[in-house]
Amino acid sequence: MTGFLQLWTNATKSLDNGAMKLTPEEITAGKLNESNFELATQTLHDEGIVILEEVLDEPWVQKMRAAVSEQLNAKYEYAEKELARTSRHGGIQSPIRMPFMNPLIIENPLVFQILKQVLGKRFFGCLPYGCNTTFPGSEAQNVHRDCGHVFPEIQDPMPPLMIVVNISLDQFTAENGATEVWPGSHLLIDGSRDETSTLRIPPERYADLTSEQTLMPAGSIVLRDMRTWHRGMPNTTDESRTMLSIVYYRQYFLPDNFTIPLSEKEFSQFSDKAKLVFRLRREKTQTS
C-alpha cells in the first residue's frame, strides 16, 4: 500500500482499480466466486472502496428510481431555500414499506457476503436508510470523511468499523456529479485536531494526491469504508443523480438494547435475516 500511495499524483480519473464486473452466474446466485470474493474484500481493505458494477437490472432500477423520485419531489417541491443552503445536495429517509424495504436493498446477498468478511458475522445496520441526491446546479462539497478514526491518537489505522453501501439509481458520470474519492485515504491518520473534530480534509492534505470519480452504470453497488475521503461533485446536467445509502457497523458499535420497534404490519414484511441484522422488534401494544 505504501508504494501505491507514493505513486499518487495530482490528477482526477475514473475509478478503475476499485470497480468489478461480476459474472451473470454470480449475480443470479447472489454469491461472488472465490477469486472475486478475495478481490472485492482486498480492494475494500486497500482502497477503502469497491464497486460491483451493474448487478441490479434496469427494470428494477427504474422502479426504485420512480419511488425515490416521488419522495424527493414531495420533500423538495417547496424547499428551494433548503436546497440552496446545502449547495443543492439532498436526500430522503426511506419509508418502512415496500419497495424501499426490498431484500435486494437491505439484505443484498453479495453485499452481506463481503460485510461478513470485513465487519464480522454479527455486523448490524440501521433503518430507515437514506439516499444521496445531487440536484442540477449543485456545487462541489468539501472533501470529508463520513466518520473518523476511533483512536486518532494511534498512528496505525484500525480495521474498518463502519461501511456505507450505496446503490446507484442513475448512471454516474462526470457531468452529473459522480462522487470523487481518494483511494487509500481511509488509512491516512488525521493531520490535526480540527480535522478530527470536523471530519473535513484541508486542501493542503489532498492537493498532491490522486482522486478518482466513481463513474459507473445505474444498478451498481458501492461499498466504502466511511473513513475514505470523498465529496459530491457539481451536477451540470438537467437531471438529478441519486443513490441509496445504507450504513453497516461492526457489532462492537452496537448500543445497549439497540432495537427498532415496528408495528405488526411493518415487522411482518422482513425476513428473519433482516430482523437480526437490523435488530428489529414489534412495538409493545398499549393495554388499558
PDB file of N, CA and C in Angstrom, residues 71-84:
ATOM      1  N   GLN A  71     -40.675  10.551  -3.540  1.00  0.00           N
ATOM      2  CA  GLN A  71     -40.381  11.032  -2.200  1.00  0.00           C
ATOM      3  C   GLN A  71     -39.554  12.321  -2.231  1.00  0.00           C
ATOM      4  N   LEU A  72     -38.579  12.375  -3.143  1.00  0.00           N
ATOM      5  CA  LEU A  72     -37.746  13.571  -3.267  1.00  0.00           C
ATOM      6  C   LEU A  72     -38.575  14.773  -3.705  1.00  0.00           C
ATOM      7  N   ASN A  73     -39.475  14.569  -4.660  1.00  0.00           N
ATOM      8  CA  ASN A  73     -40.317  15.663  -5.145  1.00  0.00           C
ATOM      9  C   ASN A  73     -41.221  16.195  -4.037  1.00  0.00           C
ATOM     10  N   ALA A  74     -41.748  15.283  -3.224  1.00  0.00           N
ATOM     11  CA  ALA A  74     -42.617  15.703  -2.124  1.00  0.00           C
ATOM     12  C   ALA A  74     -41.844  16.501  -1.082  1.00  0.00           C
ATOM     13  N   LYS A  75     -40.599  16.129  -0.834  1.00  0.00           N
ATOM     14  CA  LYS A  75     -39.801  16.815   0.178  1.00  0.00           C
ATOM     15  C   LYS A  75     -39.313  18.181  -0.289  1.00  0.00           C
ATOM     16  N   TYR A  76     -38.918  18.281  -1.563  1.00  0.00           N
ATOM     17  CA  TYR A  76     -38.226  19.483  -2.029  1.00  0.00           C
ATOM     18  C   TYR A  76     -39.067  20.392  -2.935  1.00  0.00           C
ATOM     19  N   GLU A  77     -40.343  20.070  -3.122  1.00  0.00           N
ATOM     20  CA  GLU A  77     -41.176  20.872  -4.023  1.00  0.00           C
ATOM     21  C   GLU A  77     -41.200  22.341  -3.608  1.00  0.00           C
ATOM     22  N   TYR A  78     -41.247  22.598  -2.306  1.00  0.00           N
ATOM     23  CA  TYR A  78     -41.308  23.987  -1.822  1.00  0.00           C
ATOM     24  C   TYR A  78     -40.113  24.288  -0.903  1.00  0.00           C
ATOM     25  N   ALA A  79     -38.978  23.663  -1.195  1.00  0.00           N
ATOM     26  CA  ALA A  79     -37.821  23.796  -0.298  1.00  0.00           C
ATOM     27  C   ALA A  79     -36.591  24.302  -1.042  1.00  0.00           C
ATOM     28  N   GLU A  80     -36.775  25.288  -1.894  1.00  0.00           N
ATOM     29  CA  GLU A  80     -35.660  25.823  -2.661  1.00  0.00           C
ATOM     30  C   GLU A  80     -34.598  26.439  -1.740  1.00  0.00           C
ATOM     31  N   LYS A  81     -35.019  27.077  -0.662  1.00  0.00           N
ATOM     32  CA  LYS A  81     -34.055  27.667   0.262  1.00  0.00           C
ATOM     33  C   LYS A  81     -33.204  26.598   0.930  1.00  0.00           C
ATOM     34  N   GLU A  82     -33.835  25.472   1.266  1.00  0.00           N
ATOM     35  CA  GLU A  82     -33.092  24.371   1.884  1.00  0.00           C
ATOM     36  C   GLU A  82     -32.064  23.812   0.908  1.00  0.00           C
ATOM     37  N   LEU A  83     -32.447  23.648  -0.349  1.00  0.00           N
ATOM     38  CA  LEU A  83     -31.501  23.159  -1.352  1.00  0.00           C
ATOM     39  C   LEU A  83     -30.351  24.134  -1.550  1.00  0.00           C
ATOM     40  N   ALA A  84     -30.668  25.416  -1.555  1.00  0.00           N
ATOM     41  CA  ALA A  84     -29.613  26.424  -1.708  1.00  0.00           C
ATOM     42  C   ALA A  84     -28.641  26.362  -0.535  1.00  0.00           C
TER      43      ALA A  84
END
